[in-house]
Amino acid sequence: MYRKRQNNQMSMFQEPVNFSGVKLNPQNRWIKMSQLIPWDVIEERYSKNFEKSKTGNPAKPARMALGAHIIKEKLQLSDEETVEAILESPYLQFFIGLKQFTHKEPFESSTMCWFRKRLTPEMLSEVNDYIIGRKVAEEKKDDDHDNPSGRGSSDKPTEEPVTPENKGTLILDATCAPADISFPTDVALLNDGREKLEEIIDTLHGAGITDGKKPRTYRKKARKQYLRFARNRKPQKKDIRKAVKNQLSYVRRDLMHIGKLLSKGGESYLTEKQKDYLATISTLYEQQKQMYKNKSHTVEKRIVSIHQPWVRPIVRGKTSAPVEFGSKISISMLDGYARIEHLDWEAYNESTTLIETVERYFDQTGNYPERVLADKIYRTRENLKYCETKGIRMNGPKLGRPPKDKELYRQQCRLEQSEAGERNAVEGKFGEGKRAYNLGRIKMRLQGTSEAGIHLVFLVMNLEKRLRAFLRLFWDAIYWSWVKQF
């Protein structure tokens, strides 16, 4: 059944004041989330970006910069849509630090890029430590070190320090955060480089360096050959080598022409971005030439994108994605909260980060973990010996043959299976970051902003978990207060 109703909504043009002065709900998620973030700490770190700047308009506050990116990451919005969402919601305007609701844009969407440049990975990592509670533990540890007794200074000799007890379960794992680039092929990379070199030649010719005669580049012929190859759905090996050879010859010719023009003083007519492209394409040409000559597909620090030359291929060895192109990150998890321990654009062995991660855990919490749950790649002799000296138990079977006692062997297998299930929490965290957030596709175009975007993903995920825990405690308190009445 449906009862038809008339539209009695008041027009905004008739009585706009009816929508002003609305009291915000203190139980709203954005208000609760704002209480979990150390804004003062962020303001102190953020202000250091402007210590040398004494002129110009005042920059936007740190709360606005970080709050806007938390909104962007949580709601999966673009820069333009983030500004529109902030304009539409008084709760979002409160979250970024505005004192009252306004219909005026607090900042332009292009300012979001400047925010990302100023929110460094180190700053976001420190904020994340405050959110998950490790930074507070570190400050408390420093206070205890200054005053061990907690009762003021005393002339009595202090007792010998007691070795702290191992506490907690630390889960370690690594993954790749793919960059938003097209799948790299040798022919496509050389073609992109050739087109950029032709743009540089056009710039130098327009500046008058060529004495009125533009160098011959055969760009139409090169473009035609590339398109003929790109339309071939199943090219054979000989077709690929021929296409690579052709594009290499065109790139070599363009580099030779540009070298002669630069020797005549043409470097001053190029922008910094064009100079970076020229250096990247020169390296790309040498790499592709080496691989073509050796008939191989591997080279050290291989360039897979001329627009983002820091991106590297990361071999994962999985069926769905044997190779991904982006950065490799190692994280640690404690009580469901994740922290980035190491981020690098070069492929590395994640087992080398275990000792550093455990020592950082000790510095932040004051004790070593009781257990370390990690993949088999972490179970090196060096790591196992280190864990043994620190009294840490590492999951998995011991090195060597299994015990002859069948009952003991079955217990070890059951324990290993149980701990493997616990370790799946880190896989779920990776899945949450890649499916619900932007960890599976980093869309930033700069190296620094890409790293900041990765840190923002984990910061928002930890905020979400803190918010869920906070609301659970709140509703539990209401429930038990209601139960006590009966």
Coordinates of C-alpha atoms in Angstrom, one line a residue, residues 227-471:
L227 CA 50.3 1.6 -36.1
R228 CA 50.8 -1.3 -38.5
F229 CA 52.4 -3.3 -35.7
A230 CA 49.9 -2.2 -33.1
R231 CA 47.0 -3.5 -35.2
N232 CA 48.6 -7.0 -35.3
R233 CA 46.8 -8.9 -32.5
K234 CA 49.3 -11.8 -32.4
P235 CA 52.7 -10.6 -33.6
Q236 CA 55.4 -13.2 -34.0
K237 CA 58.8 -12.8 -32.5
K238 CA 60.4 -11.7 -35.7
D239 CA 57.7 -9.0 -36.1
I240 CA 58.4 -7.7 -32.6
R241 CA 62.1 -7.6 -33.2
K242 CA 61.6 -5.8 -36.5
A243 CA 59.3 -3.2 -34.9
V244 CA 61.8 -2.7 -32.0
K245 CA 64.7 -2.3 -34.5
N246 CA 62.8 0.3 -36.5
Q247 CA 61.8 2.4 -33.5
L248 CA 65.4 2.2 -32.1
S249 CA 66.7 3.6 -35.3
Y250 CA 64.2 6.5 -35.2
V251 CA 65.0 7.3 -31.5
R252 CA 68.8 7.1 -32.2
R253 CA 68.4 9.6 -35.1
D254 CA 66.3 12.0 -33.0
L255 CA 68.8 11.8 -30.1
M256 CA 71.7 12.6 -32.5
H257 CA 69.8 15.6 -33.9
I258 CA 69.0 16.9 -30.4
G259 CA 72.6 16.4 -29.3
K260 CA 73.8 18.7 -32.1
L261 CA 71.2 21.3 -31.4
L262 CA 72.1 21.4 -27.7
S263 CA 75.7 21.9 -28.5
K264 CA 74.7 25.2 -30.2
G265 CA 73.1 26.5 -27.0
G266 CA 69.7 25.0 -27.3
E267 CA 69.5 23.7 -23.7
S268 CA 68.3 27.1 -22.4
Y269 CA 65.2 26.8 -24.6
L270 CA 64.0 23.6 -23.0
T271 CA 61.8 23.4 -19.9
E272 CA 62.8 21.3 -16.9
K273 CA 60.2 18.8 -17.8
Q274 CA 61.6 18.4 -21.3
K275 CA 65.1 18.0 -19.9
D276 CA 63.8 15.2 -17.6
Y277 CA 62.1 13.5 -20.6
L278 CA 65.3 13.7 -22.6
A279 CA 67.4 12.1 -19.8
T280 CA 64.8 9.4 -19.3
I281 CA 64.5 8.6 -23.1
S282 CA 68.3 8.4 -23.4
T283 CA 68.4 5.8 -20.6
L284 CA 65.5 4.0 -22.2
Y285 CA 67.2 3.8 -25.5
E286 CA 70.4 2.3 -24.0
Q287 CA 68.3 -0.3 -22.1
Q288 CA 66.3 -1.3 -25.1
K289 CA 69.4 -1.4 -27.3
Q290 CA 71.1 -3.7 -24.8
M291 CA 68.1 -6.0 -24.5
Y292 CA 67.7 -6.1 -28.3
K293 CA 71.4 -7.0 -28.8
N294 CA 71.4 -9.7 -26.0
K295 CA 67.9 -11.0 -27.0
S296 CA 66.7 -10.7 -23.4
H297 CA 63.9 -9.0 -21.5
T298 CA 65.6 -8.0 -18.3
V299 CA 67.9 -5.1 -17.5
E300 CA 68.9 -3.4 -14.2
K301 CA 66.5 -0.6 -13.2
R302 CA 64.3 -1.1 -16.3
I303 CA 62.2 1.9 -17.3
V304 CA 58.5 0.9 -17.9
S305 CA 57.1 4.4 -18.3
I306 CA 58.8 7.6 -19.6
H307 CA 56.2 9.7 -17.6
Q308 CA 57.0 7.9 -14.3
P309 CA 60.6 6.6 -14.7
W310 CA 60.8 5.6 -11.1
V311 CA 58.2 2.8 -11.5
R312 CA 59.7 -0.7 -11.7
P313 CA 58.4 -4.2 -12.5
I314 CA 57.6 -6.2 -9.3
V315 CA 57.5 -9.9 -9.8
R316 CA 54.8 -11.4 -7.7
G317 CA 54.6 -15.0 -9.0
K318 CA 50.8 -15.2 -8.8
T319 CA 48.6 -16.5 -11.6
S320 CA 46.4 -13.4 -11.7
A321 CA 49.3 -11.0 -11.9
P322 CA 52.7 -12.5 -12.3
V323 CA 54.3 -9.1 -12.7
E324 CA 53.0 -5.7 -11.5
F325 CA 54.4 -2.3 -12.1
G326 CA 54.6 0.0 -9.1
S327 CA 56.2 0.2 -5.6
K328 CA 56.8 -2.6 -3.2
I329 CA 55.6 -2.1 0.4
S330 CA 56.2 -4.1 3.6
I331 CA 53.8 -3.6 6.4
S332 CA 53.4 -4.9 10.0
M333 CA 50.0 -5.5 11.7
L334 CA 49.3 -5.4 15.4
D335 CA 45.8 -5.8 16.8
G336 CA 44.3 -5.2 13.4
Y337 CA 46.2 -1.9 12.8
A338 CA 48.6 -1.7 9.9
R339 CA 51.9 0.3 9.5
I340 CA 54.1 0.7 6.5
E341 CA 57.6 -0.4 7.5
H342 CA 59.4 -0.1 4.2
L343 CA 58.4 1.4 0.8
D344 CA 60.7 1.2 -2.3
W345 CA 60.2 1.4 -6.0
E346 CA 63.0 -1.1 -6.6
A347 CA 62.3 -4.8 -6.0
Y348 CA 63.8 -6.1 -2.8
N349 CA 63.7 -9.2 -0.6
E350 CA 61.2 -8.4 2.2
S351 CA 62.9 -10.8 4.6
T352 CA 65.7 -8.2 5.0
T353 CA 63.2 -5.9 6.8
L354 CA 62.2 -8.2 9.7
I355 CA 65.0 -7.2 12.1
E356 CA 64.5 -3.5 11.5
T357 CA 60.7 -3.9 11.9
V358 CA 61.0 -5.8 15.2
E359 CA 63.6 -3.3 16.6
R360 CA 61.2 -0.4 15.7
Y361 CA 58.4 -2.2 17.4
F362 CA 60.6 -2.4 20.6
D363 CA 61.4 1.3 20.4
Q364 CA 57.7 2.2 20.1
T365 CA 56.2 -0.2 22.6
G366 CA 59.0 -0.9 25.0
N367 CA 59.0 -4.7 24.5
Y368 CA 59.6 -7.3 21.8
P369 CA 56.7 -9.2 20.3
E370 CA 55.8 -12.6 21.7
R371 CA 55.2 -14.0 18.2
V372 CA 56.0 -13.0 14.6
L373 CA 53.7 -14.4 12.0
A374 CA 55.2 -14.1 8.5
D375 CA 55.5 -15.9 5.2
K376 CA 58.0 -18.6 4.4
I377 CA 60.3 -16.1 2.7
Y378 CA 61.0 -14.4 6.1
R379 CA 62.2 -17.7 7.6
T380 CA 65.9 -17.2 6.8
R381 CA 68.6 -18.5 9.2
E382 CA 69.5 -14.9 10.1
N383 CA 66.0 -14.0 11.0
L384 CA 65.4 -17.3 12.9
K385 CA 68.6 -16.8 14.9
Y386 CA 67.7 -13.2 15.7
C387 CA 64.2 -14.2 16.9
E388 CA 65.7 -16.9 19.1
T389 CA 68.0 -14.5 20.8
K390 CA 65.2 -12.1 21.5
G391 CA 62.8 -14.8 22.8
I392 CA 60.4 -14.4 19.9
R393 CA 58.6 -17.4 18.5
M394 CA 58.3 -17.4 14.7
N395 CA 55.6 -19.4 13.0
G396 CA 56.3 -22.3 10.8
P397 CA 58.3 -25.5 11.2
K398 CA 61.8 -25.6 12.5
L399 CA 64.7 -26.1 10.1
G400 CA 65.7 -29.7 9.5
R401 CA 63.8 -32.9 9.6
P402 CA 60.4 -33.2 11.3
P403 CA 60.4 -34.9 14.8
K404 CA 60.0 -38.7 15.0
D405 CA 57.3 -38.4 17.6
K406 CA 54.1 -38.5 15.5
E407 CA 51.9 -36.9 18.2
L408 CA 54.4 -34.0 18.5
Y409 CA 54.5 -33.6 14.8
R410 CA 50.7 -33.5 14.6
Q411 CA 50.6 -30.8 17.3
Q412 CA 53.1 -28.7 15.3
C413 CA 51.0 -29.1 12.2
R414 CA 47.9 -28.0 14.0
L415 CA 49.7 -25.0 15.4
E416 CA 51.1 -24.1 12.1
Q417 CA 47.7 -24.3 10.5
S418 CA 46.2 -22.2 13.2
E419 CA 48.8 -19.5 12.9
A420 CA 48.5 -19.5 9.1
G421 CA 44.8 -18.6 9.6
E422 CA 45.8 -15.7 11.9
R423 CA 48.3 -14.5 9.3
N424 CA 45.5 -14.2 6.8
A425 CA 44.5 -10.9 8.5
V426 CA 47.3 -9.2 6.7
E427 CA 46.0 -10.5 3.4
G428 CA 42.6 -9.2 4.2
K429 CA 44.1 -5.8 4.9
F430 CA 45.7 -5.8 1.5
G431 CA 42.4 -6.8 0.0
E432 CA 40.6 -4.0 1.8
G433 CA 43.2 -1.4 0.6
K434 CA 43.0 -2.6 -3.0
R435 CA 39.3 -3.1 -3.3
A436 CA 37.7 -0.5 -1.0
Y437 CA 40.5 2.1 -1.5
N438 CA 43.1 3.2 -4.1
L439 CA 45.9 0.9 -3.1
G440 CA 45.3 -1.3 -6.2
R441 CA 45.7 1.7 -8.6
I442 CA 47.9 4.6 -7.5
K443 CA 46.8 7.5 -9.8
M444 CA 49.2 10.2 -8.7
R445 CA 51.8 11.2 -11.3
L446 CA 54.7 12.2 -9.1
Q447 CA 56.9 10.0 -7.0
G448 CA 56.4 11.9 -3.7
T449 CA 52.6 12.3 -4.1
S450 CA 52.4 8.6 -5.0
E451 CA 54.1 7.6 -1.8
A452 CA 51.9 10.0 0.1
G453 CA 48.8 8.4 -1.5
I454 CA 49.9 5.0 -0.3
H455 CA 50.4 6.2 3.2
L456 CA 47.0 7.9 3.1
V457 CA 45.3 4.6 2.3
F458 CA 46.7 2.9 5.5
L459 CA 46.0 6.0 7.6
V460 CA 42.3 6.0 6.5
M461 CA 42.0 2.2 7.1
N462 CA 43.3 2.6 10.6
L463 CA 41.0 5.5 11.2
E464 CA 38.1 3.4 10.2
K465 CA 39.1 0.6 12.6
R466 CA 39.5 3.1 15.4
L467 CA 36.1 4.6 14.6
R468 CA 34.5 1.1 14.7
A469 CA 36.1 0.3 18.0
F470 CA 35.1 3.7 19.4
L471 CA 31.4 3.3 18.4

